[in-house]
Amino acid sequence: MTNMALYYAGFNASSLFTEEEDIVVALDQFTKVPFSGVTNMEISWNYFLLWRDLELYIVGKVDNADDKKLPELLITPESSGRCKIVSAGKESIIISTTNNEIWQYRLYEKSWKRVPNFINASKELEEEYPMKISQGGCTVILTNLGRIFNIPILVEMPKRIKFVDFSCGFDHTIMLAANGDVYSMGMGTRGQLGHGDLEDCDEPQLIEALAGLNVVQISAAGWHNAVVTDQGDLYTWGWNVNGELGIPKGDTKVVAIPTVINFTNDKEECIDINVKKVQCGNTFTICMMDNKSFWGCGSNKYGQLGQSRQKVTSSTIFFKLDVPLDRKNIIDFKCEEWGTMISTEVISSVS
């Protein structure tokens, strides 16, 4: 029988992690999420959403009156269907249901509101529905037909371009096309658009520095980005004030063009290593290699790198993280806001 165990490090405002009844605000080692049957989690800055299959639970401190000790089931409006995908925002939670309806849960009013349908029937015969939702400065969705909406407006693109993923920072969005090209739009004041300047861009613009590379995975958060190519190379760009790009540039705070990362060992020798996945948090970046080792850079202020805050406050280069988990059981990981979650497989023998 196979179960899952999730491990979390970083900022915590919930009662999930306590010590002598006091909330542990900064978890600087990967700690098991104490919630039975948990299958996934979403990380917001002051609360967590815990998945138990299609059930969604909320735990944390949304406001001063909110002193719930236990995770509480988020009950969706009657006949709306069950939660399928979710985005945890600062003021609201947005879900897409099994009926392909989109609903907004306002955290402070504790009320649901249905988002009017904005997906105009395309000329395709296939039904179009959300595949991914994200809330940054705006709410963005990707549909199964490869279109992106900045709700409720369609992001206009030539018909031949189909998107397979997107990721949002504070005020910008990067988008991955099916052919491996990467586009960006939004604010560019910290070099986060990757076009070599600090200009804003209202329409998706191809990141020329990545053209010709087959990008297979993307991530954005805060004011920076990271992408992985089919060759296992990592490129980062944007704001580097906390070392989140892994580029030791001295006093250079902005890197406005995607830059390839060289990984080095303890002797500062370059090593050949393939990146499998990268995730950006607000001020940090972590990647998982094909051997399931983890490397990270940037701020460790809340322990979000999963390392002792006494030993590591921040790092301007990627270094191998000490993660005391059995690599062969690691399934996936994610970084959001000020935290990191690793999901593992727990294989129990049935007698």
Short mmCIF file of C-alpha atoms in Angstrom, two decimals:
data_model
loop_
_atom_site.label_atom_id
_atom_site.label_comp_id
_atom_site.label_asym_id
_atom_site.label_seq_id
_atom_site.Cartn_x
_atom_site.Cartn_y
_atom_site.Cartn_z
CA MET A 1 0.00 0.00 0.00
CA THR A 2 1.31 3.48 -0.92
CA ASN A 3 0.64 6.60 1.13
CA MET A 4 2.16 10.05 1.01
CA ALA A 5 4.06 12.14 3.51
CA LEU A 6 4.68 15.85 2.99
CA TYR A 7 7.56 17.79 4.53
CA TYR A 8 7.62 21.57 4.92
CA ALA A 9 10.25 24.22 5.68
CA GLY A 10 9.89 28.00 5.84
CA PHE A 11 7.50 30.59 7.24
CA ASN A 12 4.58 29.25 9.27
CA ALA A 13 1.55 31.06 10.71
CA SER A 14 -0.51 27.92 11.34
CA SER A 15 -1.05 25.72 14.37
CA LEU A 16 0.25 22.73 12.40
CA PHE A 17 3.74 23.31 13.71
CA THR A 18 3.90 24.18 17.41
CA GLU A 19 6.30 23.80 20.29
CA GLU A 20 4.83 23.84 23.79
CA GLU A 21 1.66 25.33 22.25
CA ASP A 22 3.56 28.22 20.67
CA ILE A 23 3.53 28.47 16.89
CA VAL A 24 6.95 27.87 15.35
CA VAL A 25 7.17 30.79 12.91
CA ALA A 26 10.33 29.69 11.09
CA LEU A 27 10.89 26.01 10.33
CA ASP A 28 14.48 25.64 9.21
CA GLN A 29 14.43 21.91 8.65
CA PHE A 30 12.03 19.83 6.60
CA THR A 31 9.31 18.82 9.04
CA LYS A 32 6.54 16.31 8.42
CA VAL A 33 3.11 17.88 7.88
CA PRO A 34 1.00 16.39 10.71
CA PHE A 35 -2.23 15.79 8.79
CA SER A 36 -3.34 12.25 8.02
CA GLY A 37 -4.19 11.38 4.43
CA VAL A 38 -2.67 14.60 3.06
CA THR A 39 -1.92 14.39 -0.67
CA ASN A 40 -0.75 17.93 -1.49
CA MET A 41 -0.53 21.41 -0.02
CA GLU A 42 -0.69 25.02 -1.22
CA ILE A 43 1.45 27.58 0.55
CA SER A 44 0.25 31.11 1.22
CA TRP A 45 2.11 33.50 3.47
CA ASN A 46 -0.29 33.25 6.42
CA TYR A 47 -2.16 29.99 5.79
CA PHE A 48 -1.88 26.58 4.16
CA LEU A 49 -4.37 24.66 2.06
CA LEU A 50 -4.15 20.91 2.58
CA TRP A 51 -5.48 18.47 0.02
CA ARG A 52 -6.93 15.14 1.04
CA ASP A 53 -7.74 13.81 -2.43
CA LEU A 54 -10.51 16.20 -3.62
CA GLU A 55 -11.17 17.65 -0.16
CA LEU A 56 -9.51 20.96 0.67
CA TYR A 57 -8.71 22.09 4.21
CA ILE A 58 -7.52 25.51 5.39
CA VAL A 59 -5.30 26.13 8.41
CA GLY A 60 -3.50 29.29 9.49
CA LYS A 61 -4.05 32.80 10.76
CA VAL A 62 -6.08 34.75 8.23
CA ASP A 63 -7.11 37.46 10.70
CA ASN A 64 -6.78 38.21 14.41
CA ALA A 65 -10.06 36.49 15.24
CA ASP A 66 -8.95 33.40 13.38
CA ASP A 67 -7.50 31.13 16.02
CA LYS A 68 -8.40 27.72 14.66
CA LYS A 69 -6.24 24.96 16.00
CA LEU A 70 -7.27 22.33 13.50
CA PRO A 71 -7.49 22.41 9.70
CA GLU A 72 -11.05 23.22 8.62
CA LEU A 73 -12.75 21.69 5.59
CA LEU A 74 -13.45 24.29 2.92
CA ILE A 75 -17.04 23.54 1.94
CA THR A 76 -17.80 24.55 -1.63
CA PRO A 77 -21.25 25.91 -2.59
CA GLU A 78 -23.88 23.26 -3.17
CA SER A 79 -23.99 21.78 -6.69
CA SER A 80 -20.77 23.57 -7.71
CA GLY A 81 -18.79 20.33 -7.71
CA ARG A 82 -15.67 19.47 -5.76
CA CYS A 83 -12.33 21.27 -5.80
CA LYS A 84 -10.17 20.31 -8.75
CA ILE A 85 -7.52 23.04 -8.91
CA VAL A 86 -6.87 25.92 -6.55
CA SER A 87 -4.87 29.12 -6.14
CA ALA A 88 -4.12 30.46 -2.66
CA GLY A 89 -4.03 34.27 -2.71
CA LYS A 90 -3.51 36.90 -0.05
CA GLU A 91 -7.17 37.89 0.16
CA SER A 92 -8.98 35.09 -1.61
CA ILE A 93 -8.83 31.48 -2.70
CA ILE A 94 -9.85 30.73 -6.27
CA ILE A 95 -10.91 27.23 -7.23
CA SER A 96 -11.98 25.41 -10.36
CA THR A 97 -14.45 22.63 -9.62
CA THR A 98 -15.14 19.22 -11.11
CA ASN A 99 -18.04 20.95 -12.92
CA ASN A 100 -15.50 23.36 -14.47
CA GLU A 101 -16.97 26.30 -12.57
CA ILE A 102 -14.67 28.96 -11.09
CA TRP A 103 -15.40 30.23 -7.59
CA GLN A 104 -13.72 32.79 -5.36
CA TYR A 105 -13.62 32.33 -1.59
CA ARG A 106 -13.07 35.67 0.16
CA LEU A 107 -10.95 34.91 3.18
CA TYR A 108 -11.97 37.86 5.35
CA GLU A 109 -15.70 37.70 4.57
CA LYS A 110 -15.62 33.87 4.57
CA SER A 111 -17.99 33.92 1.60
CA TRP A 112 -18.12 32.37 -1.86
CA LYS A 113 -18.73 34.20 -5.12
CA ARG A 114 -19.00 32.56 -8.51
CA VAL A 115 -16.76 34.03 -11.21
CA PRO A 116 -18.89 34.62 -14.33
CA ASN A 117 -17.88 32.46 -17.28
CA PHE A 118 -15.31 34.34 -19.37
CA ILE A 119 -14.14 31.51 -21.61
CA ASN A 120 -15.79 32.28 -24.92
CA ALA A 121 -16.53 29.19 -26.95
CA SER A 122 -13.57 28.79 -29.27
CA LYS A 123 -13.94 27.32 -32.72
CA GLU A 124 -12.59 24.03 -31.40
CA LEU A 125 -15.19 21.34 -30.86
CA GLU A 126 -13.56 20.34 -27.61
CA GLU A 127 -14.85 21.84 -24.35
CA GLU A 128 -12.45 24.42 -22.90
CA TYR A 129 -11.79 24.52 -19.16
CA PRO A 130 -9.11 25.70 -16.69
CA MET A 131 -6.00 23.58 -16.14
CA LYS A 132 -4.10 25.96 -13.87
CA ILE A 133 -4.92 29.10 -11.85
CA SER A 134 -2.50 31.56 -10.26
CA GLN A 135 -2.94 34.81 -8.36
CA GLY A 136 -0.17 37.40 -8.50
CA GLY A 137 -1.00 41.04 -9.10
CA CYS A 138 -3.84 39.63 -11.19
CA THR A 139 -5.54 36.26 -11.65
CA VAL A 140 -4.34 34.18 -14.58
CA ILE A 141 -5.58 30.84 -15.93
CA LEU A 142 -4.37 28.37 -18.53
CA THR A 143 -6.95 26.27 -20.38
CA ASN A 144 -6.71 22.76 -21.78
CA LEU A 145 -6.63 24.27 -25.28
CA GLY A 146 -3.44 26.21 -24.55
CA ARG A 147 -4.99 29.66 -24.14
CA ILE A 148 -4.17 32.04 -21.29
CA PHE A 149 -6.65 34.46 -19.72
CA ASN A 150 -5.78 37.41 -17.51
CA ILE A 151 -9.25 37.07 -15.99
CA PRO A 152 -11.53 37.90 -17.68
CA ILE A 153 -9.53 38.96 -20.76
CA LEU A 154 -8.01 36.54 -23.25
CA VAL A 155 -4.29 37.05 -23.83
CA GLU A 156 -4.31 37.41 -27.60
CA MET A 157 -1.75 35.28 -29.43
CA PRO A 158 -1.38 33.88 -32.95
CA LYS A 159 -3.46 30.70 -33.23
CA ARG A 160 -0.40 28.53 -33.84
CA ILE A 161 1.01 29.33 -30.37
CA LYS A 162 -0.32 27.02 -27.68
CA PHE A 163 0.78 27.49 -24.10
CA VAL A 164 1.47 24.52 -21.81
CA ASP A 165 2.33 26.38 -18.60
CA PHE A 166 2.71 29.80 -17.00
CA SER A 167 4.02 31.20 -13.73
CA CYS A 168 3.38 34.51 -11.97
CA GLY A 169 5.58 36.79 -9.90
CA PHE A 170 4.42 39.82 -7.95
CA ASP A 171 3.66 41.84 -11.07
CA HIS A 172 4.75 39.80 -14.09
CA THR A 173 3.94 36.53 -15.83
CA ILE A 174 6.09 34.14 -17.85
CA MET A 175 4.51 31.67 -20.27
CA LEU A 176 5.84 28.44 -21.80
CA ALA A 177 4.74 27.58 -25.34
CA ALA A 178 4.43 24.01 -26.62
CA ASN A 179 7.48 24.50 -28.86
CA GLY A 180 9.74 25.39 -25.90
CA ASP A 181 9.68 29.18 -26.38
CA VAL A 182 9.16 31.43 -23.34
CA TYR A 183 7.15 34.68 -23.37
CA SER A 184 6.81 37.31 -20.66
CA MET A 185 4.56 40.26 -19.87
CA GLY A 186 3.90 42.71 -17.04
CA MET A 187 6.23 45.03 -15.15
CA GLY A 188 9.91 44.97 -16.02
CA THR A 189 11.46 47.41 -13.54
CA ARG A 190 13.65 44.73 -11.96
CA GLY A 191 14.64 42.95 -15.17
CA GLN A 192 12.07 40.24 -14.53
CA LEU A 193 10.81 40.15 -18.14
CA GLY A 194 14.18 39.00 -19.47
CA HIS A 195 14.29 41.34 -22.46
CA GLY A 196 17.56 43.06 -21.55
CA ASP A 197 15.85 46.25 -20.39
CA LEU A 198 13.67 47.50 -17.53
CA GLU A 199 10.63 48.38 -19.64
CA ASP A 200 7.10 47.16 -18.93
CA CYS A 201 5.33 45.03 -21.52
CA ASP A 202 1.53 44.85 -21.88
CA GLU A 203 1.54 42.04 -24.45
CA PRO A 204 3.40 38.71 -24.33
CA GLN A 205 6.84 39.14 -25.82
CA LEU A 206 9.22 36.34 -26.80
CA ILE A 207 12.32 36.17 -24.60
CA GLU A 208 14.91 36.23 -27.37
CA ALA A 209 17.77 35.02 -25.17
CA LEU A 210 15.95 31.69 -24.71
CA ALA A 211 14.81 31.30 -28.32
CA GLY A 212 16.34 28.20 -29.87
CA LEU A 213 16.66 26.51 -26.49
CA ASN A 214 13.97 23.95 -25.80
CA VAL A 215 12.66 25.05 -22.39
CA VAL A 216 10.67 22.30 -20.67
CA GLN A 217 9.83 23.83 -17.27
CA ILE A 218 9.42 27.35 -15.87
CA SER A 219 8.96 29.07 -12.52
CA ALA A 220 8.52 32.67 -11.34
CA ALA A 221 8.00 34.32 -7.96
CA GLY A 222 8.62 37.73 -6.48
CA TRP A 223 10.66 39.56 -9.10
CA HIS A 224 12.70 36.69 -10.53
CA ASN A 225 12.43 33.62 -12.75
CA ALA A 226 14.12 30.31 -13.49
CA VAL A 227 13.71 27.85 -16.36
CA VAL A 228 15.03 24.39 -17.23
CA THR A 229 15.93 23.23 -20.76
CA ASP A 230 15.65 19.75 -22.25
CA GLN A 231 19.44 19.48 -21.79
CA GLY A 232 19.07 19.89 -18.02
CA ASP A 233 20.49 23.43 -18.00
CA LEU A 234 19.18 26.12 -15.64
CA TYR A 235 18.72 29.78 -16.59
CA THR A 236 17.75 32.55 -14.13
CA TRP A 237 17.07 36.29 -14.41
CA GLY A 238 15.45 39.26 -12.67
CA TRP A 239 15.99 40.70 -9.19
CA ASN A 240 19.04 39.39 -7.35
CA VAL A 241 19.11 41.40 -4.14
CA ASN A 242 18.91 38.24 -1.97
CA GLY A 243 21.07 36.06 -4.23
CA GLU A 244 17.95 34.32 -5.54
CA LEU A 245 19.39 34.00 -9.05
CA GLY A 246 22.41 31.99 -7.93
CA ILE A 247 24.62 34.38 -9.92
CA PRO A 248 27.46 35.80 -7.80
CA LYS A 249 27.41 39.24 -9.41
CA GLY A 250 28.76 41.28 -6.53
CA ASP A 251 26.66 44.41 -6.26
CA THR A 252 24.60 43.67 -9.37
CA LYS A 253 20.99 43.68 -8.19
CA VAL A 254 19.36 43.25 -11.60
CA VAL A 255 20.08 40.64 -14.28
CA ALA A 256 17.78 41.48 -17.19
CA ILE A 257 18.78 38.63 -19.53
CA PRO A 258 18.43 34.87 -18.82
CA THR A 259 21.82 33.62 -17.66
CA VAL A 260 22.97 29.99 -17.52
CA ILE A 261 23.95 28.71 -14.09
CA ASN A 262 27.18 26.84 -13.43
CA PHE A 263 27.03 24.50 -10.45
CA THR A 264 30.20 24.07 -8.40
CA ASN A 265 31.35 21.68 -5.70
CA ASP A 266 32.95 22.55 -2.35
CA LYS A 267 36.26 23.18 -4.12
CA GLU A 268 34.56 25.70 -6.45
CA GLU A 269 35.08 23.35 -9.41
CA CYS A 270 32.34 23.28 -12.05
CA ILE A 271 30.42 20.02 -12.03
CA ASP A 272 28.26 18.42 -14.70
CA ILE A 273 24.78 17.98 -13.26
CA ASN A 274 21.32 17.86 -14.83
CA VAL A 275 18.48 19.94 -13.43
CA LYS A 276 15.13 18.16 -13.47
CA LYS A 277 12.89 20.85 -11.93
CA VAL A 278 13.23 24.37 -10.52
CA GLN A 279 10.96 26.34 -8.20
CA CYS A 280 11.12 30.01 -7.23
CA GLY A 281 9.91 31.35 -3.90
CA ASN A 282 9.64 35.07 -3.23
CA THR A 283 13.33 35.56 -2.39
CA PHE A 284 14.86 32.15 -3.03
CA THR A 285 15.22 29.38 -5.62
CA ILE A 286 15.49 25.60 -5.26
CA CYS A 287 16.10 23.00 -7.94
CA MET A 288 15.96 19.21 -7.92
CA MET A 289 18.53 17.31 -9.95
CA ASP A 290 17.94 14.09 -11.87
CA ASN A 291 19.47 12.18 -8.93
CA LYS A 292 16.87 13.87 -6.66
CA SER A 293 19.42 15.92 -4.77
CA PHE A 294 18.33 19.49 -3.96
CA TRP A 295 20.30 22.69 -4.52
CA GLY A 296 19.24 26.16 -3.41
CA CYS A 297 20.19 29.84 -3.23
CA GLY A 298 18.81 33.13 -1.98
CA SER A 299 17.31 33.99 1.39
CA ASN A 300 16.97 31.48 4.22
CA LYS A 301 15.42 34.05 6.59
CA TYR A 302 12.53 31.76 7.55
CA GLY A 303 14.36 28.49 6.90
CA GLN A 304 12.77 28.18 3.46
CA LEU A 305 15.89 26.44 2.12
CA GLY A 306 15.38 23.79 4.79
CA GLN A 307 18.78 24.61 6.32
CA SER A 308 19.72 25.85 9.78
CA ARG A 309 19.32 29.63 9.91
CA GLN A 310 22.36 29.82 12.19
CA LYS A 311 24.51 28.20 9.49
CA VAL A 312 22.95 29.77 6.39
CA THR A 313 21.28 33.20 6.33
CA SER A 314 21.45 33.47 2.53
CA SER A 315 23.59 32.31 -0.38
CA THR A 316 24.44 34.04 -3.65
CA ILE A 317 25.33 30.73 -5.29
CA PHE A 318 23.50 27.43 -5.56
CA PHE A 319 24.74 24.96 -2.97
CA LYS A 320 23.71 21.39 -2.22
CA LEU A 321 21.02 21.32 0.45
CA ASP A 322 21.12 18.90 3.35
CA VAL A 323 17.74 17.16 3.00
CA PRO A 324 17.45 14.18 5.38
CA LEU A 325 14.92 12.26 3.28
CA ASP A 326 15.37 9.03 1.33
CA ARG A 327 15.84 10.18 -2.25
CA LYS A 328 14.21 7.15 -3.80
CA ASN A 329 10.92 8.02 -2.05
CA ILE A 330 10.82 11.67 -3.17
CA ILE A 331 7.97 12.34 -5.61
CA ASP A 332 7.96 16.11 -6.13
CA PHE A 333 8.51 19.48 -4.49
CA LYS A 334 7.23 23.06 -4.70
CA CYS A 335 8.22 26.51 -3.49
CA GLU A 336 5.59 29.19 -2.92
CA GLU A 337 5.73 32.48 -1.02
CA TRP A 338 8.22 31.90 1.85
CA GLY A 339 8.17 28.11 2.03
CA THR A 340 9.10 24.79 0.44
CA MET A 341 7.23 21.48 0.43
CA ILE A 342 8.61 18.06 -0.52
CA SER A 343 6.21 15.17 -1.17
CA THR A 344 7.35 11.60 -0.56
CA GLU A 345 5.98 8.13 -1.03
CA VAL A 346 5.49 5.99 2.05
CA ILE A 347 5.42 2.31 1.22
CA SER A 348 3.88 0.22 3.97
CA SER A 349 3.83 -3.53 3.88
CA VAL A 350 0.41 -5.14 4.19
CA SER A 351 0.60 -8.28 6.28
#
